[in-house]
Tab-separated table of C-alpha atoms in Angstrom:
chain	number	residue	atom	x	y	z
A	1049	MET	CA	0.000	0.000	0.000
A	1050	LYS	CA	1.644	3.222	-1.152
A	1051	ARG	CA	1.268	6.740	0.114
A	1052	ASN	CA	3.580	9.204	-1.652
A	1053	ASN	CA	7.041	8.092	-0.470
A	1054	ILE	CA	5.797	5.564	2.104
A	1055	PHE	CA	4.358	2.073	1.759
A	1056	PHE	CA	2.294	0.757	4.653
A	1057	ASN	CA	2.284	-2.933	5.505
A	1058	LEU	CA	-0.605	-3.928	7.780
A	1059	SER	CA	-0.832	-6.969	10.035
A	1060	LEU	CA	-3.803	-7.639	12.315
A	1061	ALA	CA	-4.575	-10.700	14.431
A	1062	THR	CA	-6.664	-11.557	17.475
A	1063	ASN	CA	-6.945	-14.613	19.717
A	1064	ARG	CA	-9.154	-15.511	22.671
A	1065	GLY	CA	-6.180	-17.013	24.482
A	1066	ILE	CA	-7.114	-19.106	27.507
A	1067	LYS	CA	-10.517	-17.430	27.857
A	1068	GLU	CA	-13.775	-18.928	26.583
A	1069	ILE	CA	-14.832	-15.752	24.751
A	1070	ASN	CA	-12.793	-13.164	22.857
A	1071	GLU	CA	-13.967	-9.785	24.105
A	1072	ASP	CA	-11.496	-7.983	21.829
A	1073	ALA	CA	-12.602	-6.653	18.448
A	1074	SER	CA	-10.485	-5.014	15.762
A	1075	TRP	CA	-10.298	-3.922	12.117
A	1076	THR	CA	-7.910	-2.233	9.721
A	1077	GLY	CA	-8.125	-1.102	6.118
A	1078	ILE	CA	-7.412	1.569	3.535
A	1079	ASN	CA	-9.956	3.716	1.685
A	1080	GLN	CA	-10.022	5.098	-1.851
A	1081	ALA	CA	-8.066	8.177	-0.768
A	1082	GLU	CA	-5.367	5.858	0.640
A	1083	GLN	CA	-5.988	6.819	4.247
A	1084	VAL	CA	-5.060	3.985	6.598
A	1085	PHE	CA	-7.399	3.299	9.519
A	1086	GLY	CA	-7.141	0.845	12.381
A	1087	ILE	CA	-9.150	0.257	15.546
A	1088	VAL	CA	-8.648	-2.061	18.517
A	1089	CYS	CA	-11.257	-2.439	21.276
A	1090	ASP	CA	-11.056	-4.511	24.446
A	1091	GLY	CA	-14.377	-5.349	26.104
A	1092	ILE	CA	-14.228	-4.749	29.839
A	1093	GLY	CA	-13.705	-8.162	31.369
A	1094	SER	CA	-15.576	-7.461	34.596
A	1095	GLU	CA	-18.781	-6.796	32.668
A	1096	ASP	CA	-20.632	-9.747	31.130
A	1097	ASP	CA	-21.452	-9.450	27.433
A	1098	SER	CA	-18.853	-6.718	26.935
A	1099	GLN	CA	-17.813	-8.392	23.675
A	1100	ILE	CA	-21.049	-6.855	22.368
A	1101	ALA	CA	-19.707	-3.371	23.123
A	1102	SER	CA	-16.380	-3.965	21.397
A	1103	LEU	CA	-17.989	-5.583	18.345
A	1104	ILE	CA	-20.564	-2.803	17.930
A	1105	THR	CA	-17.888	-0.123	18.213
A	1106	VAL	CA	-15.609	-1.708	15.635
A	1107	ASP	CA	-18.544	-2.269	13.267
A	1108	VAL	CA	-19.601	1.398	13.470
A	1109	PHE	CA	-16.117	2.709	12.681
A	1110	SER	CA	-15.204	0.149	10.024
A	1111	SER	CA	-18.538	0.576	8.199
A	1112	SER	CA	-18.293	4.353	8.226
A	1113	PHE	CA	-14.679	4.320	7.060
A	1114	SER	CA	-15.336	1.830	4.270
A	1115	LYS	CA	-18.256	3.815	2.874
A	1116	ARG	CA	-16.287	7.039	2.480
A	1117	ARG	CA	-13.795	7.779	-0.272
A	1118	LYS	CA	-11.967	10.068	2.147
A	1119	ILE	CA	-12.378	11.118	5.772
A	1120	HIS	CA	-12.548	14.902	6.025
A	1121	GLY	CA	-12.280	16.404	9.508
A	1122	VAL	CA	-10.844	13.364	11.264
A	1123	GLU	CA	-11.595	14.475	14.819
A	1124	LYS	CA	-15.198	15.366	14.032
A	1125	TRP	CA	-15.651	12.043	12.249
A	1126	PHE	CA	-14.238	10.116	15.210
A	1127	LYS	CA	-16.514	11.898	17.675
A	1128	THR	CA	-19.571	11.245	15.496
A	1129	CYS	CA	-18.773	7.537	15.193
A	1130	LEU	CA	-18.079	7.263	18.922
A	1131	LYS	CA	-21.461	8.837	19.724
A	1132	THR	CA	-23.176	6.438	17.301
A	1133	ALA	CA	-21.465	3.466	18.956
A	1134	PHE	CA	-22.468	4.741	22.403
A	1135	ASP	CA	-26.112	5.068	21.360
A	1136	LEU	CA	-26.188	1.559	19.889
A	1137	ILE	CA	-24.485	0.010	22.917
A	1138	THR	CA	-26.856	1.781	25.298
A	1139	GLU	CA	-29.868	0.726	23.218
A	1140	ARG	CA	-28.713	-2.900	23.169
A	1141	SER	CA	-28.160	-2.800	26.924
A	1142	LYS	CA	-31.664	-1.474	27.586
A	1143	LYS	CA	-33.564	-3.697	25.156
A	1144	GLN	CA	-31.754	-7.014	25.475
A	1145	LEU	CA	-29.636	-6.969	28.624
A	1146	GLN	CA	-31.979	-5.443	31.205
A	1147	SER	CA	-29.814	-2.291	31.255
A	1148	LYS	CA	-26.738	-4.274	32.287
A	1149	LYS	CA	-23.590	-2.148	31.960
A	1150	ILE	CA	-21.393	-3.155	29.030
A	1151	GLY	CA	-18.296	-1.319	27.904
A	1152	THR	CA	-15.068	-1.349	25.958
A	1153	THR	CA	-11.789	0.460	25.502
A	1154	VAL	CA	-11.318	2.282	22.194
A	1155	LEU	CA	-8.013	2.862	20.418
A	1156	ALA	CA	-8.195	4.190	16.858
A	1157	ILE	CA	-5.576	5.424	14.415
A	1158	LEU	CA	-5.811	7.222	11.083
A	1159	ILE	CA	-2.754	7.786	8.883
A	1160	GLU	CA	-2.757	10.252	6.010
A	1161	LYS	CA	0.563	10.529	4.170
A	1162	ASP	CA	3.062	10.741	7.052
A	1163	LYS	CA	0.622	12.216	9.599
A	1164	VAL	CA	-0.869	10.029	12.312
A	1165	THR	CA	-3.880	10.884	14.485
A	1166	THR	CA	-4.631	8.607	17.434
A	1167	PHE	CA	-7.702	8.505	19.674
A	1168	ASN	CA	-7.590	6.709	23.008
A	1169	LEU	CA	-10.126	5.750	25.641
A	1170	GLY	CA	-9.050	3.107	28.154
A	1171	ASP	CA	-5.851	1.064	28.462
A	1172	THR	CA	-5.315	-0.398	25.008
A	1173	ARG	CA	-1.922	0.990	23.953
A	1174	LEU	CA	-0.206	2.455	20.912
A	1175	TYR	CA	3.562	2.416	20.553
A	1176	HIS	CA	5.681	4.113	17.882
A	1177	PHE	CA	9.107	2.822	16.906
A	1178	SER	CA	11.159	5.721	15.555
A	1179	LEU	CA	13.975	4.561	13.299
A	1180	PHE	CA	15.662	7.957	13.663
A	1181	LYS	CA	15.718	7.698	17.467
A	1182	ASN	CA	16.082	3.909	17.399
A	1183	GLU	CA	13.608	3.529	20.240
A	1184	TRP	CA	10.032	2.666	21.066
A	1185	ILE	CA	7.803	5.429	22.419
A	1186	GLN	CA	4.502	4.794	24.186
A	1187	ILE	CA	2.139	7.336	22.656
A	1188	THR	CA	-1.010	6.652	24.652
A	1189	LYS	CA	-1.509	6.907	28.394
A	1190	ASP	CA	-3.593	4.328	30.251
A	1191	HIS	CA	-6.794	5.678	31.742
A	1192	ASN	CA	-6.572	3.969	35.113
A	1193	LEU	CA	-6.736	5.018	38.746
A	1194	TYR	CA	-2.956	4.965	39.186
A	1195	ASN	CA	-2.358	7.474	36.394
A	1196	HIS	CA	-5.281	9.542	37.622
A	1197	LEU	CA	-3.653	9.802	41.056
A	1198	LEU	CA	-0.346	10.756	39.413
A	1199	ASP	CA	-2.108	13.528	37.501
A	1200	LEU	CA	-3.640	14.836	40.713
A	1201	TYR	CA	-0.230	14.807	42.378
A	1202	GLU	CA	1.343	16.735	39.481
A	1203	LYS	CA	-1.286	19.433	39.946
A	1204	ASP	CA	-0.961	19.543	43.715
A	1205	LYS	CA	2.227	18.258	45.375
A	1206	ARG	CA	0.545	18.416	48.763
A	1207	ILE	CA	-1.416	15.283	47.906
A	1208	GLN	CA	-0.165	12.228	49.809
A	1209	LEU	CA	0.432	10.049	46.762
A	1210	ASN	CA	1.943	7.062	48.579
A	1211	THR	CA	-0.908	7.035	51.065
A	1212	LEU	CA	-3.515	7.075	48.316
A	1213	CYS	CA	-1.729	4.356	46.342
A	1214	HIS	CA	-1.628	2.158	49.437
A	1215	LYS	CA	-5.290	2.851	50.198
A	1216	TYR	CA	-6.405	1.886	46.690
A	1217	LYS	CA	-3.701	-0.696	46.011
A	1218	ASP	CA	-6.219	-3.287	44.824
A	1219	GLN	CA	-7.852	-0.858	42.395
A	1220	LEU	CA	-4.883	1.013	40.915
A	1221	PHE	CA	-5.322	-0.467	37.449
A	1222	ALA	CA	-9.089	-0.114	37.339
A	1223	LEU	CA	-10.217	1.889	34.312
A	1224	THR	CA	-11.258	5.475	34.871
A	1225	LYS	CA	-12.421	6.031	31.276
A	1226	CYS	CA	-14.059	3.778	28.710
A	1227	LEU	CA	-16.984	3.615	26.295
A	1228	GLU	CA	-19.785	2.311	28.509
A	1229	SER	CA	-23.529	2.015	28.072
A	1230	GLY	CA	-25.463	4.805	29.792
A	1231	SER	CA	-22.376	6.875	30.654
A	1232	GLU	CA	-21.429	9.836	28.485
A	1233	GLY	CA	-17.989	10.130	30.079
A	1234	PHE	CA	-16.634	8.663	26.841
A	1235	LEU	CA	-16.553	12.184	25.400
A	1236	ASP	CA	-13.400	12.792	27.462
A	1237	TYR	CA	-10.903	10.938	25.264
A	1238	ASP	CA	-7.273	11.656	24.379
A	1239	VAL	CA	-6.015	12.746	20.970
A	1240	PHE	CA	-2.365	12.324	19.944
A	1241	LYS	CA	-0.677	13.444	16.730
A	1242	PHE	CA	2.740	12.505	15.392
A	1243	THR	CA	4.519	11.808	12.101
A	1244	VAL	CA	6.105	8.676	10.709
A	1245	GLU	CA	8.995	8.092	8.344
A	1246	PRO	CA	10.162	5.091	6.306
A	1247	GLY	CA	11.552	2.506	8.719
A	1248	ASP	CA	9.120	3.392	11.513
A	1249	VAL	CA	6.654	0.926	13.045
A	1250	VAL	CA	3.310	1.615	14.733
A	1251	PHE	CA	2.025	-1.031	17.145
A	1252	LEU	CA	-1.460	-1.220	18.702
A	1253	ALA	CA	-2.118	-3.907	21.309
A	1254	THR	CA	-4.452	-4.941	24.103
A	1255	ASP	CA	-3.076	-5.652	27.565
A	1256	GLY	CA	-3.097	-9.383	26.886
A	1257	VAL	CA	-0.248	-8.671	24.476
A	1258	TYR	CA	1.805	-5.713	25.695
A	1259	HIS	CA	2.157	-7.057	29.241
A	1260	TYR	CA	3.684	-10.269	27.893
A	1261	ILE	CA	6.226	-9.249	25.251
A	1262	ASP	CA	9.293	-7.072	24.907
A	1263	LEU	CA	8.785	-4.423	22.255
A	1264	SER	CA	12.117	-5.371	20.725
A	1265	SER	CA	10.579	-8.720	19.818
A	1266	VAL	CA	8.251	-6.915	17.392
A	1267	ASN	CA	11.303	-5.581	15.537
A	1268	ASP	CA	12.889	-9.026	15.601
A	1269	LEU	CA	9.788	-10.698	14.184
A	1270	ILE	CA	9.623	-8.154	11.361
A	1271	LYS	CA	13.305	-8.632	10.496
A	1272	ASN	CA	13.287	-12.413	10.798
A	1273	ASN	CA	10.189	-12.795	8.627
A	1274	ALA	CA	11.154	-10.403	5.845
A	1275	ASN	CA	10.618	-13.116	3.223
A	1276	ASN	CA	7.187	-14.120	4.519
A	1277	ASN	CA	3.733	-12.557	4.281
A	1278	PHE	CA	3.703	-9.485	6.536
A	1279	GLU	CA	0.158	-10.295	7.622
A	1280	LEU	CA	1.613	-13.134	9.715
A	1281	ILE	CA	3.584	-10.757	11.961
A	1282	SER	CA	0.738	-10.043	14.384
A	1283	ARG	CA	-0.071	-13.739	14.642
A	1284	ASN	CA	3.554	-14.333	15.622
A	1285	VAL	CA	3.417	-11.476	18.155
A	1286	ILE	CA	0.396	-13.122	19.762
A	1287	GLN	CA	2.100	-16.519	19.825
A	1288	LYS	CA	5.024	-14.878	21.614
A	1289	ALA	CA	2.682	-13.461	24.264
A	1290	LEU	CA	0.957	-16.830	24.686
A	1291	GLN	CA	4.329	-18.513	25.171
A	1292	ASN	CA	4.948	-15.976	27.935
A	1293	LYS	CA	1.738	-17.123	29.696
A	1294	SER	CA	-0.704	-14.374	28.706
A	1295	ASN	CA	-3.968	-14.975	30.559
A	1296	ASP	CA	-6.175	-12.590	28.586
A	1297	ASN	CA	-7.583	-12.047	25.107
A	1298	LEU	CA	-4.913	-10.883	22.675
A	1299	THR	CA	-5.044	-8.437	19.756
A	1300	SER	CA	-2.118	-7.018	17.785
A	1301	LEU	CA	-2.035	-4.511	14.938
A	1302	VAL	CA	1.384	-3.806	13.417
A	1303	ILE	CA	1.865	-1.099	10.794
A	1304	GLU	CA	5.228	-0.987	9.040
A	1305	CYS	CA	6.338	2.131	7.158
A	1306	LEU	CA	8.570	1.396	4.167
A	1307	ASN	CA	10.452	3.543	1.710
A	1308	LYS	CA	8.956	3.414	-1.784
A	1309	ASN	CA	12.267	2.172	-3.194
A	1310	LYS	CA	12.150	-1.020	-1.170
């Protein structure tokens, strides 16, 4: 897939792992204007039927993206799709689940030429490998209680951070933001923008993956499988996480940026 001086290789895979149901949902593709879009959602495991929330969300975004020749006004488009997904999830909850709360994380990326726009809600992560810096950079920030307490401390150093962390030690990684039926807090999402160059890699993953691999292994898998179908890379990333005893659903989306001369 070519965009001016950059080709984009896409690899997406998901696996239920040791769980009975895969609550992750994901999609990636390219439209007629050669914009690349990817989305990874992780249904909240503590809420039954949350795979419904992740599947609905991915379907809304992928359908909207596929129907348009080009996305104009990326941030407005994302917000509109997110609101549509929220309405559908809430409606499903009311009509078929006796208003049971269902929810999901949302991590979406749109690439146009060398410009990347990322939207984040929850703790699914996006990493960027910069060839120029020769390092991985975590772009997104997990929306959990621990990071929320850190933010409060940065604003007011008088806060007893250690005391609060000890008090809520069993809840530190509980989500503080997500897309959840009946709650319009989803409107408070993060937006990140950065650029990519040939040789860079963008990696989106659920916690069943990123907690169980070293990021350097993504580079190694790309290099060691140069003669194979790139679509297999994410499957290999997931296998690596499973070998390291991942106990959750697993989803990986790897986007490789290549120079047009390669």
